[in-house]
Short mmCIF file of C-alpha atoms and ligand atoms in Angstrom, two decimals:
data_model
loop_
_atom_site.label_atom_id
_atom_site.label_comp_id
_atom_site.label_asym_id
_atom_site.label_seq_id
_atom_site.Cartn_x
_atom_site.Cartn_y
_atom_site.Cartn_z
CA MET J 18 65.22 11.14 -9.35
CA ALA J 19 62.26 9.50 -7.68
CA LYS J 20 60.73 6.62 -9.59
CA SER J 21 57.36 7.31 -11.17
CA ARG J 22 54.41 5.88 -9.28
CA PHE J 23 52.69 4.96 -12.49
CA ILE J 24 53.31 2.56 -15.30
CA TYR J 25 51.54 2.54 -18.61
CA THR J 26 50.34 -0.76 -20.05
CA CYS J 27 49.13 -1.43 -23.56
CA ASN J 28 45.69 -2.97 -23.20
CA GLN J 29 46.12 -4.89 -26.42
CA CYS J 30 49.41 -6.69 -25.93
CA GLY J 31 50.45 -6.05 -22.32
CA TYR J 32 53.54 -3.99 -23.22
CA GLU J 33 54.68 -1.92 -20.24
CA SER J 34 56.28 1.49 -20.47
CA SER J 35 57.27 4.17 -17.99
CA LYS J 36 55.66 6.88 -20.10
CA TRP J 37 52.47 7.20 -22.05
CA ASN J 38 52.63 6.42 -25.76
CA GLY J 39 50.16 7.23 -28.48
CA LYS J 40 51.16 4.18 -30.44
CA CYS J 41 52.33 0.95 -28.85
CA PRO J 42 55.93 0.22 -29.90
CA SER J 43 55.24 -3.50 -29.52
CA CYS J 44 51.94 -4.20 -31.28
CA GLY J 45 51.32 -0.93 -33.09
CA ALA J 46 47.89 -0.31 -31.54
CA TRP J 47 46.84 3.34 -31.22
CA ASN J 48 45.70 4.99 -28.03
CA SER J 49 45.91 1.72 -26.13
CA PHE J 50 47.98 2.80 -23.11
CA GLU J 51 46.39 2.80 -19.71
CA GLU J 52 47.76 4.30 -16.54
CA GLU J 53 48.24 1.83 -13.73
CA GLU J 54 49.66 2.38 -10.30
CA ALA J 55 53.02 0.65 -10.17
CA SER J 56 53.03 -2.16 -7.63
CA PRO J 57 55.43 -1.37 -4.81
CA ALA J 58 58.76 -3.04 -5.25
CA ALA J 59 59.66 -5.89 -2.92
CA SER J 60 62.35 -3.89 -1.20
CA THR J 61 59.89 -1.29 0.10
CA ARG J 62 58.69 -3.78 2.68
CA GLY J 63 61.85 -3.09 4.66
CA ASN J 64 60.76 0.51 5.20
CA SER J 65 57.22 -0.29 6.29
CA SER J 66 56.31 -0.93 9.87
CA GLN J 67 54.82 -4.37 9.13
CA PRO J 68 57.13 -7.22 10.02
CA VAL J 69 57.87 -9.88 7.42
CA PRO J 70 55.90 -13.01 8.37
CA ASP J 71 57.81 -16.10 9.35
CA LEU J 72 56.63 -19.10 7.34
CA SER J 73 58.71 -21.76 9.04
CA ASP J 74 55.62 -23.42 10.55
CA LYS J 75 54.29 -23.89 7.01
CA ILE J 76 57.23 -26.00 5.89
CA LEU J 77 56.14 -29.57 5.28
CA GLU J 78 58.06 -32.78 5.24
CA LEU J 79 57.67 -34.48 1.89
CA GLU J 80 56.54 -37.67 3.61
CA GLN J 81 53.79 -35.87 5.51
CA ILE J 82 52.11 -34.60 2.39
CA GLY J 83 49.15 -36.82 1.62
CA VAL J 84 48.00 -37.51 -1.92
CA ASP J 85 44.72 -39.09 -2.90
CA SER J 86 45.23 -42.38 -4.59
CA ASP J 87 42.59 -41.35 -7.08
CA VAL J 88 44.27 -38.31 -8.58
CA ARG J 89 43.84 -39.05 -12.26
CA TYR J 90 40.57 -39.23 -14.18
CA ASP J 91 40.40 -41.62 -17.09
CA THR J 92 39.00 -39.70 -20.07
CA GLY J 93 37.85 -42.84 -21.84
CA ILE J 94 40.04 -42.02 -24.83
CA GLY J 95 43.30 -43.95 -24.63
CA GLU J 96 45.19 -41.65 -26.98
CA LEU J 97 44.26 -38.60 -24.91
CA ASN J 98 45.15 -40.33 -21.65
CA ARG J 99 48.53 -41.18 -23.08
CA VAL J 100 49.28 -37.59 -24.04
CA LEU J 101 48.10 -36.37 -20.63
CA GLY J 102 50.51 -38.83 -19.00
CA GLY J 103 47.82 -41.23 -17.80
CA GLY J 104 44.65 -39.17 -17.45
CA LEU J 105 43.37 -35.82 -16.23
CA VAL J 106 45.04 -34.83 -12.97
CA LYS J 107 42.83 -33.47 -10.20
CA GLY J 108 43.38 -29.77 -9.66
CA SER J 109 45.24 -29.26 -12.92
CA LEU J 110 44.66 -26.70 -15.62
CA VAL J 111 45.12 -27.99 -19.16
CA LEU J 112 45.32 -25.81 -22.25
CA LEU J 113 44.08 -27.44 -25.43
CA GLY J 114 45.33 -25.41 -28.38
CA GLY J 115 44.77 -25.72 -32.09
CA GLU J 116 43.53 -23.92 -35.16
CA PRO J 117 39.85 -23.15 -35.41
CA GLY J 118 37.93 -26.12 -36.79
CA ILE J 119 40.55 -28.72 -35.95
CA GLY J 120 38.29 -30.56 -33.50
CA LYS J 121 38.92 -29.18 -30.01
CA SER J 122 35.26 -28.75 -29.07
CA THR J 123 34.49 -32.12 -30.61
CA ILE J 124 36.98 -34.11 -28.55
CA LEU J 125 36.01 -32.31 -25.34
CA LEU J 126 32.36 -33.10 -25.86
CA GLN J 127 33.29 -36.70 -26.62
CA ILE J 128 35.21 -37.19 -23.37
CA CYS J 129 32.15 -35.92 -21.49
CA GLN J 130 30.32 -39.13 -22.34
CA PHE J 131 32.81 -41.35 -20.52
CA LEU J 132 33.67 -38.90 -17.75
CA GLY J 133 29.95 -38.31 -17.21
CA GLU J 134 29.47 -41.89 -16.06
CA GLU J 135 31.00 -41.06 -12.71
CA HIS J 136 31.62 -37.32 -12.61
CA SER J 137 29.65 -34.17 -13.18
CA ILE J 138 30.98 -31.86 -15.87
CA LEU J 139 30.34 -28.18 -16.45
CA TYR J 140 30.92 -27.20 -20.07
CA VAL J 141 31.20 -23.44 -20.40
CA SER J 142 30.92 -22.19 -23.94
CA GLY J 143 31.41 -18.63 -25.06
CA GLU J 144 31.30 -19.58 -28.72
CA GLU J 145 28.26 -21.70 -29.31
CA SER J 146 24.69 -21.53 -28.11
CA ALA J 147 23.34 -24.26 -25.85
CA ARG J 148 21.25 -25.48 -28.78
CA GLN J 149 24.27 -25.83 -31.04
CA ILE J 150 26.08 -27.81 -28.37
CA LYS J 151 23.06 -30.04 -27.91
CA LEU J 152 22.90 -30.71 -31.65
CA ARG J 153 26.58 -31.57 -31.76
CA ALA J 154 26.24 -33.79 -28.70
CA GLN J 155 23.40 -35.65 -30.39
CA ARG J 156 25.51 -36.18 -33.45
CA LEU J 157 28.40 -37.47 -31.36
CA GLY J 158 26.11 -39.75 -29.36
CA VAL J 159 26.77 -37.90 -26.10
CA ASP J 160 23.70 -38.27 -23.88
CA THR J 161 25.07 -38.39 -20.35
CA GLU J 162 22.95 -36.86 -17.59
CA ASN J 163 25.98 -35.46 -15.81
CA LEU J 164 26.85 -32.87 -18.43
CA TYR J 165 25.80 -29.30 -17.68
CA ILE J 166 26.08 -26.51 -20.22
CA LEU J 167 26.63 -22.86 -19.42
CA THR J 168 26.89 -20.23 -22.11
CA SER J 169 28.65 -17.15 -20.85
CA THR J 170 31.63 -14.96 -21.63
CA ASP J 171 31.97 -13.31 -18.23
CA ALA J 172 35.05 -14.97 -16.72
CA GLU J 173 34.42 -13.81 -13.16
CA ALA J 174 30.83 -14.98 -13.19
CA VAL J 175 31.97 -18.30 -14.65
CA ALA J 176 34.63 -18.76 -11.95
CA GLU J 177 32.05 -17.89 -9.29
CA THR J 178 29.56 -20.36 -10.77
CA ILE J 179 32.16 -23.12 -10.85
CA ALA J 180 32.90 -22.48 -7.19
CA SER J 181 29.23 -22.51 -6.17
CA SER J 182 28.01 -25.39 -8.34
CA ALA J 183 31.13 -27.49 -7.62
CA PRO J 184 31.30 -29.71 -10.70
CA ASP J 185 33.91 -32.50 -10.77
CA ILE J 186 35.38 -31.23 -14.03
CA ALA J 187 35.07 -27.90 -15.84
CA ILE J 188 35.70 -27.09 -19.49
CA ILE J 189 36.09 -23.55 -20.84
CA ASP J 190 35.56 -23.16 -24.58
CA SER J 191 37.36 -20.88 -25.40
CA ILE J 192 39.66 -18.53 -23.48
CA GLN J 193 39.53 -15.98 -26.31
CA THR J 194 35.83 -15.39 -25.73
CA MET J 195 36.18 -14.89 -21.97
CA SER J 196 36.62 -11.47 -20.46
CA ILE J 197 36.80 -9.74 -17.12
CA GLY J 198 34.58 -6.66 -16.97
CA ARG J 199 36.93 -4.37 -15.09
CA ILE J 200 39.68 -4.81 -17.69
CA THR J 201 38.91 -2.51 -20.56
CA SER J 202 40.66 -4.36 -23.36
CA SER J 203 38.65 -6.53 -25.69
CA PRO J 204 38.19 -10.29 -25.24
CA GLY J 205 41.07 -12.25 -26.73
CA SER J 206 43.61 -9.50 -26.00
CA LEU J 207 46.72 -10.44 -24.12
CA THR J 208 45.69 -8.84 -20.85
CA GLN J 209 42.28 -10.50 -20.89
CA VAL J 210 43.68 -13.89 -21.82
CA ARG J 211 46.33 -13.70 -19.11
CA GLU J 212 44.01 -12.49 -16.37
CA CYS J 213 41.25 -14.97 -17.26
CA THR J 214 43.77 -17.82 -17.26
CA ASN J 215 45.05 -16.74 -13.84
CA LEU J 216 41.51 -16.59 -12.58
CA PHE J 217 40.71 -20.10 -13.79
CA MET J 218 44.01 -21.36 -12.43
CA HIS J 219 42.92 -20.26 -8.98
CA THR J 220 39.54 -21.85 -9.47
CA ALA J 221 41.11 -25.17 -10.49
CA LYS J 222 43.50 -25.15 -7.51
CA ASN J 223 40.93 -23.97 -4.95
CA GLN J 224 38.24 -26.36 -6.08
CA GLU J 225 40.74 -29.15 -6.70
CA ILE J 226 39.09 -30.01 -9.98
CA PRO J 227 40.65 -30.54 -13.39
CA MET J 228 39.87 -27.77 -15.83
CA ILE J 229 40.45 -27.77 -19.56
CA ILE J 230 40.72 -24.48 -21.41
CA VAL J 231 40.44 -24.27 -25.17
CA GLY J 232 42.75 -21.77 -26.86
CA HIS J 233 42.66 -20.94 -30.55
CA VAL J 234 45.93 -20.70 -32.37
CA ASN J 235 46.41 -17.93 -34.88
CA LYS J 236 48.15 -18.29 -38.19
CA ASP J 237 51.71 -17.84 -37.05
CA GLY J 238 51.39 -20.80 -34.73
CA ALA J 239 51.13 -19.10 -31.34
CA ILE J 240 47.88 -19.14 -29.48
CA ALA J 241 46.52 -15.63 -29.72
CA GLY J 242 47.64 -13.75 -26.69
CA PRO J 243 49.14 -16.97 -25.44
CA LYS J 244 52.73 -17.62 -24.75
CA VAL J 245 51.61 -15.99 -21.49
CA MET J 246 49.19 -18.86 -20.93
CA GLU J 247 51.77 -21.56 -21.38
CA HIS J 248 53.65 -20.83 -18.22
CA ILE J 249 50.54 -20.41 -16.11
CA VAL J 250 48.85 -23.70 -16.96
CA ASP J 251 49.98 -27.19 -15.95
CA ALA J 252 49.82 -28.84 -19.33
CA VAL J 253 49.67 -27.60 -22.89
CA LEU J 254 48.33 -29.88 -25.61
CA TYR J 255 48.20 -28.95 -29.26
CA PHE J 256 45.95 -30.39 -31.87
CA GLU J 257 47.69 -30.51 -35.24
CA GLY J 258 46.77 -31.61 -38.69
CA GLU J 259 45.59 -30.29 -42.00
CA ARG J 260 41.97 -29.25 -42.02
CA HIS J 261 41.45 -31.10 -45.26
CA GLN J 262 43.14 -34.27 -44.09
CA SER J 263 41.11 -36.44 -41.82
CA TYR J 264 43.74 -37.37 -39.31
CA ARG J 265 44.79 -35.26 -36.31
CA LEU J 266 47.79 -35.38 -34.01
CA LEU J 267 47.55 -34.43 -30.38
CA ARG J 268 50.89 -33.41 -28.95
CA ALA J 269 51.93 -32.36 -25.45
CA VAL J 270 54.17 -29.29 -25.44
CA LYS J 271 54.32 -28.98 -21.69
CA ASN J 272 53.17 -31.35 -19.00
CA ARG J 273 53.82 -30.99 -15.30
CA PHE J 274 52.43 -34.48 -14.73
CA GLY J 275 53.89 -36.54 -17.55
CA SER J 276 56.17 -36.79 -20.52
CA THR J 277 55.98 -34.40 -23.45
CA ASN J 278 57.13 -37.08 -25.83
CA GLU J 279 53.83 -38.74 -26.46
CA ILE J 280 51.45 -38.11 -29.29
CA GLY J 281 47.91 -39.23 -29.86
CA VAL J 282 46.59 -39.97 -33.33
CA PHE J 283 42.95 -39.43 -34.25
CA GLU J 284 40.84 -39.50 -37.34
CA MET J 285 37.93 -37.12 -37.88
CA ARG J 286 34.90 -39.13 -38.95
CA ASP J 287 31.28 -38.20 -39.40
CA LYS J 288 30.64 -39.20 -35.79
CA GLY J 289 33.50 -37.26 -34.28
CA LEU J 290 37.10 -38.15 -33.59
CA ALA J 291 38.11 -41.78 -33.54
CA GLU J 292 41.34 -43.09 -32.07
CA VAL J 293 43.84 -44.51 -34.52
CA GLU J 294 45.69 -47.28 -32.78
CA ASN J 295 47.68 -48.32 -35.81
CA PRO J 296 48.77 -45.10 -37.53
CA SER J 297 51.34 -46.85 -39.73
CA GLN J 298 48.61 -48.90 -41.32
CA MET J 299 46.50 -45.82 -41.96
CA LEU J 300 49.38 -43.88 -43.50
CA LEU J 301 50.49 -46.74 -45.71
CA SER J 302 47.07 -47.70 -47.01
CA GLY J 303 46.54 -47.05 -50.69
CA ARG J 304 50.19 -47.18 -51.71
CA PRO J 305 50.72 -47.33 -55.46
CA HIS J 306 52.13 -50.52 -56.96
CA ASN J 307 54.92 -50.81 -59.52
CA VAL J 308 55.82 -47.13 -59.39
CA SER J 309 59.26 -45.64 -59.03
CA GLY J 310 60.03 -42.74 -56.72
CA THR J 311 58.48 -44.01 -53.51
CA CYS J 312 60.10 -45.33 -50.36
CA VAL J 313 58.79 -46.05 -46.86
CA ALA J 314 60.26 -44.13 -43.92
CA CYS J 315 60.00 -44.56 -40.19
CA VAL J 316 59.59 -41.54 -37.88
CA MET J 317 59.71 -41.65 -34.12
CA GLU J 318 56.91 -39.63 -32.59
CA GLY J 319 57.95 -39.70 -28.96
CA SER J 320 58.37 -43.32 -28.11
CA ARG J 321 56.19 -44.42 -30.98
CA PRO J 322 57.49 -45.48 -34.38
CA ILE J 323 55.25 -44.50 -37.28
CA LEU J 324 55.74 -45.56 -40.90
CA ALA J 325 54.98 -43.16 -43.72
CA GLU J 326 55.49 -43.15 -47.45
CA VAL J 327 57.86 -40.70 -49.14
CA GLN J 328 57.13 -39.85 -52.77
CA ALA J 329 59.49 -38.02 -55.08
CA LEU J 330 59.00 -36.85 -58.61
CA ALA J 331 61.67 -35.34 -60.82
CA ALA J 332 60.61 -33.85 -64.14
CA LYS J 333 62.39 -31.80 -66.76
CA THR J 334 62.18 -28.14 -65.90
CA SER J 335 60.96 -25.41 -68.16
CA TYR J 336 62.43 -22.65 -65.99
CA ALA J 337 65.91 -21.22 -65.80
CA ALA J 338 66.05 -22.13 -62.10
CA PRO J 339 64.47 -25.52 -61.44
CA ARG J 340 61.62 -25.78 -58.93
CA ARG J 341 61.90 -27.57 -55.64
CA MET J 342 58.63 -28.24 -53.88
CA VAL J 343 58.15 -30.08 -50.60
CA THR J 344 55.25 -31.02 -48.39
CA GLY J 345 55.93 -32.58 -45.02
CA PHE J 346 59.71 -32.29 -45.20
CA ASP J 347 62.18 -29.51 -44.53
CA PHE J 348 62.90 -27.52 -47.68
CA ASN J 349 66.52 -26.80 -46.79
CA ARG J 350 67.13 -30.40 -45.85
CA LEU J 351 65.94 -31.44 -49.30
CA ASN J 352 68.40 -29.03 -50.89
CA ILE J 353 71.22 -30.50 -48.83
CA ILE J 354 70.29 -34.03 -49.89
CA ILE J 355 70.15 -32.92 -53.53
CA ALA J 356 73.60 -31.32 -53.19
CA VAL J 357 75.01 -34.51 -51.67
CA LEU J 358 73.52 -36.62 -54.47
CA GLU J 359 75.02 -34.29 -57.07
CA LYS J 360 78.46 -33.93 -55.55
CA ARG J 361 79.04 -37.41 -54.12
CA LEU J 362 77.17 -39.58 -56.59
CA GLY J 363 77.15 -37.47 -59.72
CA ILE J 364 73.35 -37.48 -60.02
CA PHE J 365 72.70 -34.05 -61.49
CA MET J 366 69.37 -32.38 -60.97
CA GLY J 367 70.15 -28.90 -62.31
CA THR J 368 67.68 -29.35 -65.14
CA LEU J 369 65.04 -31.18 -63.14
CA ASP J 370 62.13 -29.88 -61.08
CA VAL J 371 61.91 -31.88 -57.87
CA TYR J 372 58.68 -32.49 -55.98
CA LEU J 373 58.68 -34.28 -52.67
CA ASN J 374 55.65 -35.35 -50.70
CA ILE J 375 55.13 -37.21 -47.45
CA VAL J 376 51.84 -38.99 -47.98
CA GLY J 377 48.99 -38.38 -45.57
CA GLY J 378 49.94 -34.85 -44.59
CA PHE J 379 52.45 -36.18 -42.11
CA ARG J 380 55.69 -34.37 -41.27
CA LEU J 381 59.00 -36.15 -41.52
CA ASP J 382 60.99 -33.94 -39.18
CA GLU J 383 63.70 -36.30 -38.12
CA PRO J 384 67.22 -36.82 -39.50
CA ALA J 385 66.26 -40.48 -39.96
CA GLY J 386 64.04 -39.32 -42.82
CA ASP J 387 67.06 -38.34 -44.97
CA LEU J 388 67.77 -41.79 -46.36
CA PRO J 389 64.23 -42.66 -47.53
CA VAL J 390 64.04 -39.23 -49.17
CA ALA J 391 67.33 -39.81 -51.00
CA MET J 392 66.20 -43.30 -52.01
CA ALA J 393 62.86 -42.04 -53.33
CA LEU J 394 64.68 -39.33 -55.30
CA TYR J 395 67.18 -41.80 -56.73
CA SER J 396 64.44 -44.25 -57.60
CA GLY J 397 62.43 -41.53 -59.31
CA ILE J 398 65.31 -40.15 -61.33
CA MET J 399 66.65 -43.54 -62.39
CA ASP J 400 63.10 -44.82 -62.87
CA LYS J 401 63.96 -47.92 -60.90
CA GLN J 402 61.37 -49.27 -58.50
CA ILE J 403 62.15 -49.85 -54.87
CA ASP J 404 60.86 -53.13 -53.48
CA GLU J 405 57.46 -52.44 -51.87
CA GLN J 406 58.48 -54.47 -48.85
CA LEU J 407 61.54 -52.32 -48.17
CA ILE J 408 61.93 -49.64 -45.56
CA ALA J 409 64.93 -47.37 -44.94
CA PHE J 410 66.07 -44.92 -42.33
CA GLY J 411 69.27 -43.04 -41.58
CA GLU J 412 70.76 -39.60 -41.47
CA ILE J 413 72.83 -38.49 -44.44
CA GLY J 414 76.10 -36.68 -43.84
CA LEU J 415 77.58 -34.17 -46.27
CA GLY J 416 80.18 -36.74 -47.32
CA GLY J 417 77.45 -39.06 -48.56
CA GLU J 418 77.80 -41.28 -45.51
CA ILE J 419 74.87 -42.72 -43.59
CA ARG J 420 74.95 -41.87 -39.93
CA SER J 421 73.37 -43.55 -36.96
CA VAL J 422 69.89 -42.72 -35.65
CA SER J 423 68.16 -43.32 -32.33
CA HIS J 424 65.55 -45.97 -31.42
CA ILE J 425 66.75 -48.37 -34.07
CA VAL J 426 65.26 -51.47 -32.46
CA GLN J 427 61.78 -49.95 -32.15
CA ARG J 428 61.89 -48.88 -35.79
CA ILE J 429 62.90 -52.32 -37.04
CA ARG J 430 60.19 -53.90 -34.84
CA GLU J 431 57.52 -51.67 -36.32
CA ALA J 432 58.66 -52.51 -39.87
CA GLU J 433 58.54 -56.18 -38.99
CA ARG J 434 55.10 -55.83 -37.44
CA MET J 435 53.78 -54.14 -40.56
CA GLY J 436 55.03 -57.05 -42.68
CA PHE J 437 58.08 -55.49 -44.33
CA ARG J 438 60.78 -57.87 -45.52
CA THR J 439 63.87 -55.67 -45.87
CA CYS J 440 65.20 -52.87 -43.77
CA ILE J 441 68.15 -50.63 -44.65
CA VAL J 442 69.70 -49.27 -41.49
CA PRO J 443 72.82 -47.22 -40.71
CA LYS J 444 75.79 -49.54 -40.18
CA GLN J 445 76.90 -47.47 -37.18
CA SER J 446 73.68 -48.27 -35.33
CA MET J 447 74.06 -52.03 -35.77
CA SER J 448 75.84 -52.51 -32.44
CA ALA J 449 72.46 -52.05 -30.71
CA VAL J 450 70.77 -54.70 -32.85
CA ASP J 451 70.70 -58.43 -32.36
CA VAL J 452 69.93 -59.64 -35.88
CA SER J 453 68.80 -63.08 -34.76
CA GLU J 454 65.87 -61.47 -32.89
CA PHE J 455 64.24 -60.26 -36.07
CA ASP J 456 62.41 -62.02 -38.84
CA ILE J 457 63.29 -59.32 -41.37
CA ASP J 458 66.35 -58.83 -43.59
CA ILE J 459 68.49 -56.12 -42.09
CA ILE J 460 70.92 -54.48 -44.51
CA PRO J 461 73.50 -52.27 -42.79
CA ALA J 462 74.70 -49.45 -45.02
CA SER J 463 77.43 -46.94 -44.34
CA SER J 464 77.16 -44.90 -47.53
CA LEU J 465 74.50 -43.81 -49.97
CA LYS J 466 76.20 -45.86 -52.69
CA GLN J 467 75.75 -48.97 -50.63
CA ALA J 468 72.10 -48.20 -49.92
CA PHE J 469 71.35 -47.49 -53.58
CA SER J 470 72.93 -50.78 -54.63
CA VAL J 471 69.86 -52.48 -53.15
CA ILE J 472 67.68 -50.79 -55.77
CA LYS J 473 67.85 -53.02 -58.82
P1 TYD V 507 35.37 -28.29 -33.82
O1 TYD V 507 35.49 -29.27 -32.73
O2 TYD V 507 34.18 -27.40 -33.83
O3 TYD V 507 36.67 -27.39 -33.93
P2 TYD V 507 37.28 -26.35 -32.90
O4 TYD V 507 36.50 -26.41 -31.65
O5 TYD V 507 38.69 -26.82 -32.75
O6 TYD V 507 37.23 -25.02 -33.58
O7 TYD V 507 35.50 -29.12 -35.17
C1 TYD V 507 34.75 -28.78 -36.25
C2 TYD V 507 35.19 -29.53 -37.47
O8 TYD V 507 35.09 -30.92 -37.32
C3 TYD V 507 34.27 -29.14 -38.55
O9 TYD V 507 35.06 -28.71 -39.64
C4 TYD V 507 33.49 -30.35 -38.87
C5 TYD V 507 34.28 -31.47 -38.32
N1 TYD V 507 33.45 -32.53 -37.71
C6 TYD V 507 33.39 -33.77 -38.32
O10 TYD V 507 33.97 -34.01 -39.38
N2 TYD V 507 32.63 -34.77 -37.73
C7 TYD V 507 31.95 -34.56 -36.58
O11 TYD V 507 31.29 -35.47 -36.07
C8 TYD V 507 32.04 -33.27 -35.96
C9 TYD V 507 31.32 -32.98 -34.68
C10 TYD V 507 32.80 -32.30 -36.55
MG1 MG V 508 35.17 -24.95 -30.92
#
């Protein structure tokens, strides 16, 4: 049977089908299918009279390809440069994602001040009026003459304007407000987001300018319409953090021009986002004194060690099944640690509610966080204080053993730098450590029992 010349595409989610549907099987939208002419398959070229072009004269030797020495723009914000892999690359398209209100527009306006010293910037906003942007700029102390504002939601007109006005840098805030007139689906739908991103990608490459696109993330964590954007753009950065906590993490999820291991730490102040160069200090400030149930942990965020406080509280339950509540730590991981404490050390928690909190809204996502969590729990249940100058890290095995973790030297260094006196580390990792290098007591432990013996 001959293949149908038409395909039907859902204008809400981009789902393709060979027949028309009243309801989209993928996103559930009604009456959203549009008829499109199927693009001819690659093999049909063989039948046509046109010869296939020979591209051999377009092949370049790697050595012949010239690169400008000046390919990265310093944004003036060290933490952002770090996440970008050293600055904004010329001709690249960067997606800045995050929940609404997290601070995307704020940081972009802030970098305009520094970038504006030498470059012209076109800030396209589909969300705010020019007056609102001006007011925010005033508040942030942005008064550069090189910043131009355009309020529009017509993606094609915007791309055209960028080409004709030739700014050095362009910012699109946000992709969900942009739309292309000839596509019938509403702004923010998958088709619109994908086509607008493609359009801006061409603009960035043709004009050889860096472009930053803002993308809002919806509740389930994906940018609305958006996994499709991730593979089009050159770099994807996410802004994370609790809206009610003041600090924000900027994380690279994809970067064609740098590592995805780096994070940037910021704090939202009344005058915009400020870089936090010493996150450990910020997270440890305000620790309680003479209290049981707290222990300091060390997490590696990329190549950066960050110290955070773990707090545990165990209280008699009034339910048949005791409550377990966690913030900033994996719920199942906590249950495993509780099971290990019960089975291997005989510390029963069947009648206790357990609450665990990583202070500062931080997430302790690494196996190295197991030991400080177990220590905080033990300290809380036994009501024995842990020395305030003690830090611990290590993965806990189901046998109650402490297993090795990565980056041990960096972690110990950070503890030392922050003035800690004692450090409990996995015994297995000790081969990488030269004890004489450190001015901190290093206690190697191979089992939970051994680690707990330090708590007096
Ligand atoms: P915004 O950059 O508008 O978020 P997004 O563009 O990601 O949606 O950030 C707005 C939030 O930041 C808002 O809740 C208020 C807060 N904020 C400050 O605390 N201080 C400031 O100087 C600014 C400009 C915003
Ligand atoms: Mg915004």
